[in-house]
PDB file of C-alpha atoms in Angstrom:
ATOM      1  CA  UNK A  18     -13.456   2.637 -13.855  1.00 68.00           C
ATOM      2  CA  UNK A  19     -11.121  -0.327 -12.923  1.00 79.00           C
ATOM      3  CA  UNK A  20      -8.977   0.140 -10.415  1.00 81.00           C
ATOM      4  CA  UNK A  21      -5.628  -1.773 -10.513  1.00 81.00           C
ATOM      5  CA  UNK A  22      -3.830  -1.392  -7.297  1.00 80.00           C
ATOM      6  CA  UNK A  23       0.059  -2.470  -6.948  1.00 78.00           C
ATOM      7  CA  UNK A  24       2.091  -2.459  -3.965  1.00 77.00           C
ATOM      8  CA  UNK A  25       5.598  -2.918  -4.039  1.00 71.00           C
ATOM      9  CA  UNK A  26       7.831  -3.295  -1.198  1.00 66.00           C
ATOM     10  CA  UNK A  27      11.371  -3.100  -1.174  1.00 65.00           C
ATOM     11  CA  UNK A  28      12.084  -2.314  -5.103  1.00 65.00           C
ATOM     12  CA  UNK A  29      14.181   1.250  -4.098  1.00 69.00           C
ATOM     13  CA  UNK A  30      14.896   2.145  -7.509  1.00 69.00           C
ATOM     14  CA  UNK A  31      16.634  -0.114  -9.176  1.00 74.00           C
ATOM     15  CA  UNK A  32      13.563  -0.310 -11.915  1.00 76.00           C
ATOM     16  CA  UNK A  33      14.577   1.047 -14.780  1.00 79.00           C
ATOM     17  CA  UNK A  34      11.569   3.836 -14.870  1.00 79.00           C
ATOM     18  CA  UNK A  35      13.188   5.141 -11.582  1.00 80.00           C
ATOM     19  CA  UNK A  36      16.759   5.566 -12.679  1.00 81.00           C
ATOM     20  CA  UNK A  37      17.343   1.982 -12.580  1.00 79.00           C
ATOM     21  CA  UNK A  38      20.637  -0.187 -11.875  1.00 85.00           C
ATOM     22  CA  UNK A  39      22.622  -1.739 -14.526  1.00 86.00           C
ATOM     23  CA  UNK A  40      22.078  -5.025 -12.958  1.00 87.00           C
ATOM     24  CA  UNK A  41      18.508  -4.964 -12.921  1.00 84.00           C
ATOM     25  CA  UNK A  42      16.048  -5.315 -16.157  1.00 86.00           C
ATOM     26  CA  UNK A  43      12.502  -4.751 -15.469  1.00 85.00           C
ATOM     27  CA  UNK A  44      10.961  -3.852 -19.163  1.00 90.00           C
ATOM     28  CA  UNK A  45       7.593  -4.783 -17.876  1.00 90.00           C
ATOM     29  CA  UNK A  46       7.326  -2.935 -14.893  1.00 84.00           C
ATOM     30  CA  UNK A  47       9.022  -0.029 -17.000  1.00 88.00           C
ATOM     31  CA  UNK A  48       6.038  -0.306 -19.582  1.00 91.00           C
ATOM     32  CA  UNK A  49       3.302  -0.452 -16.878  1.00 88.00           C
ATOM     33  CA  UNK A  50       4.858   2.405 -14.779  1.00 85.00           C
ATOM     34  CA  UNK A  51       5.151   4.656 -18.335  1.00 88.00           C
ATOM     35  CA  UNK A  52       1.444   4.043 -18.827  1.00 90.00           C
ATOM     36  CA  UNK A  53       0.205   4.049 -15.136  1.00 86.00           C
ATOM     37  CA  UNK A  54      -0.225   7.021 -12.097  1.00 84.00           C
ATOM     38  CA  UNK A  55       2.734   6.369 -10.143  1.00 80.00           C
ATOM     39  CA  UNK A  56       3.553   7.793  -6.772  1.00 78.00           C
ATOM     40  CA  UNK A  57       7.207   8.387  -6.240  1.00 76.00           C
ATOM     41  CA  UNK A  58       7.242  10.294  -2.922  1.00 78.00           C
ATOM     42  CA  UNK A  59       4.794   7.909  -1.109  1.00 74.00           C
ATOM     43  CA  UNK A  60       5.969   7.541   2.634  1.00 77.00           C
ATOM     44  CA  UNK A  61       4.956   5.234   5.327  1.00 79.00           C
ATOM     45  CA  UNK A  62       3.854   6.554   8.412  1.00 81.00           C
ATOM     46  CA  UNK A  63       4.658   3.350  10.817  1.00 86.00           C
ATOM     47  CA  UNK A  64       7.778   1.474   9.729  1.00 84.00           C
ATOM     48  CA  UNK A  65       5.800  -1.959  10.210  1.00 84.00           C
ATOM     49  CA  UNK A  66       4.064  -3.684   6.920  1.00 82.00           C
ATOM     50  CA  UNK A  67       0.672  -4.842   8.782  1.00 85.00           C
ATOM     51  CA  UNK A  68       0.201  -1.526  10.330  1.00 89.00           C
ATOM     52  CA  UNK A  69       1.381   0.512   7.675  1.00 87.00           C
ATOM     53  CA  UNK A  70      -1.060  -1.308   5.368  1.00 85.00           C
ATOM     54  CA  UNK A  71      -4.209  -1.224   7.870  1.00 88.00           C
ATOM     55  CA  UNK A  72      -3.552   2.604   8.037  1.00 89.00           C
ATOM     56  CA  UNK A  73      -3.461   2.903   4.263  1.00 87.00           C
ATOM     57  CA  UNK A  74      -6.514   0.953   3.463  1.00 88.00           C
ATOM     58  CA  UNK A  75      -8.695   2.755   6.270  1.00 90.00           C
ATOM     59  CA  UNK A  76      -7.177   5.998   6.299  1.00 89.00           C
ATOM     60  CA  UNK A  77      -6.519   5.408  10.219  1.00 90.00           C
ATOM     61  CA  UNK A  78      -3.169   6.568  11.404  1.00 90.00           C
ATOM     62  CA  UNK A  79      -1.542   3.800  13.481  1.00 89.00           C
ATOM     63  CA  UNK A  80      -1.762   5.820  16.713  1.00 90.00           C
ATOM     64  CA  UNK A  81      -5.522   6.025  16.253  1.00 91.00           C
ATOM     65  CA  UNK A  82      -6.024   2.585  16.042  1.00 90.00           C
ATOM     66  CA  UNK A  83      -3.812   1.053  17.885  1.00 90.00           C
ATOM     67  CA  UNK A  84      -2.530  -1.189  15.695  1.00 88.00           C
ATOM     68  CA  UNK A  85       1.340  -1.185  15.955  1.00 89.00           C
ATOM     69  CA  UNK A  86       2.113  -5.265  15.078  1.00 85.00           C
ATOM     70  CA  UNK A  87       0.695  -7.883  13.122  1.00 83.00           C
ATOM     71  CA  UNK A  88      -2.631  -7.905  14.392  1.00 78.00           C
ATOM     72  CA  UNK A  89      -5.727  -9.272  12.968  1.00 82.00           C
ATOM     73  CA  UNK A  90      -8.171  -6.447  11.947  1.00 80.00           C
ATOM     74  CA  UNK A  91     -11.042  -8.396  13.533  1.00 81.00           C
ATOM     75  CA  UNK A  92      -9.440  -8.124  16.809  1.00 87.00           C
ATOM     76  CA  UNK A  93      -9.016  -4.693  16.597  1.00 88.00           C
ATOM     77  CA  UNK A  94     -11.736  -2.548  18.385  1.00 88.00           C
ATOM     78  CA  UNK A  95     -11.096   0.427  16.019  1.00 90.00           C
ATOM     79  CA  UNK A  96     -10.280  -1.529  12.723  1.00 89.00           C
ATOM     80  CA  UNK A  97     -13.319  -3.854  12.634  1.00 86.00           C
ATOM     81  CA  UNK A  98     -15.366  -1.131  13.022  1.00 87.00           C
ATOM     82  CA  UNK A  99     -13.922   1.010  10.117  1.00 88.00           C
ATOM     83  CA  UNK A 100     -14.661   0.124   6.662  1.00 86.00           C
ATOM     84  CA  UNK A 101     -11.253  -0.526   4.377  1.00 88.00           C
ATOM     85  CA  UNK A 102     -11.315   1.358   0.601  1.00 88.00           C
ATOM     86  CA  UNK A 103     -11.766  -2.495  -0.526  1.00 87.00           C
ATOM     87  CA  UNK A 104     -15.092  -2.597   1.131  1.00 89.00           C
ATOM     88  CA  UNK A 105     -15.847   0.887  -0.381  1.00 87.00           C
ATOM     89  CA  UNK A 106     -15.059  -0.852  -4.098  1.00 88.00           C
ATOM     90  CA  UNK A 107     -17.108  -3.502  -3.560  1.00 88.00           C
ATOM     91  CA  UNK A 108     -20.142  -1.361  -2.427  1.00 89.00           C
ATOM     92  CA  UNK A 109     -19.706   0.780  -5.485  1.00 86.00           C
ATOM     93  CA  UNK A 110     -19.662  -2.214  -7.784  1.00 83.00           C
TER      94      UNK A 110
END
């Protein structure tokens, strides 16, 4: 199957599908939300964008990888030796 993985940062609950805000009009996001699998109770295990993405895509907690900032994955001893989710998808065709 095809997978479209969309991550939106700082949307809050302003899109219509999440209750909306009177000044925010999001018809395309609302349609996508209605026809997709949505995780509305997702939480980050570290409040910094790059380590949070590294954790999400590798399955490793930031305290395991020691990635606490905006580090290059190729320079991190733990992350460079782990396959992220994208590699798994690529290997599976």
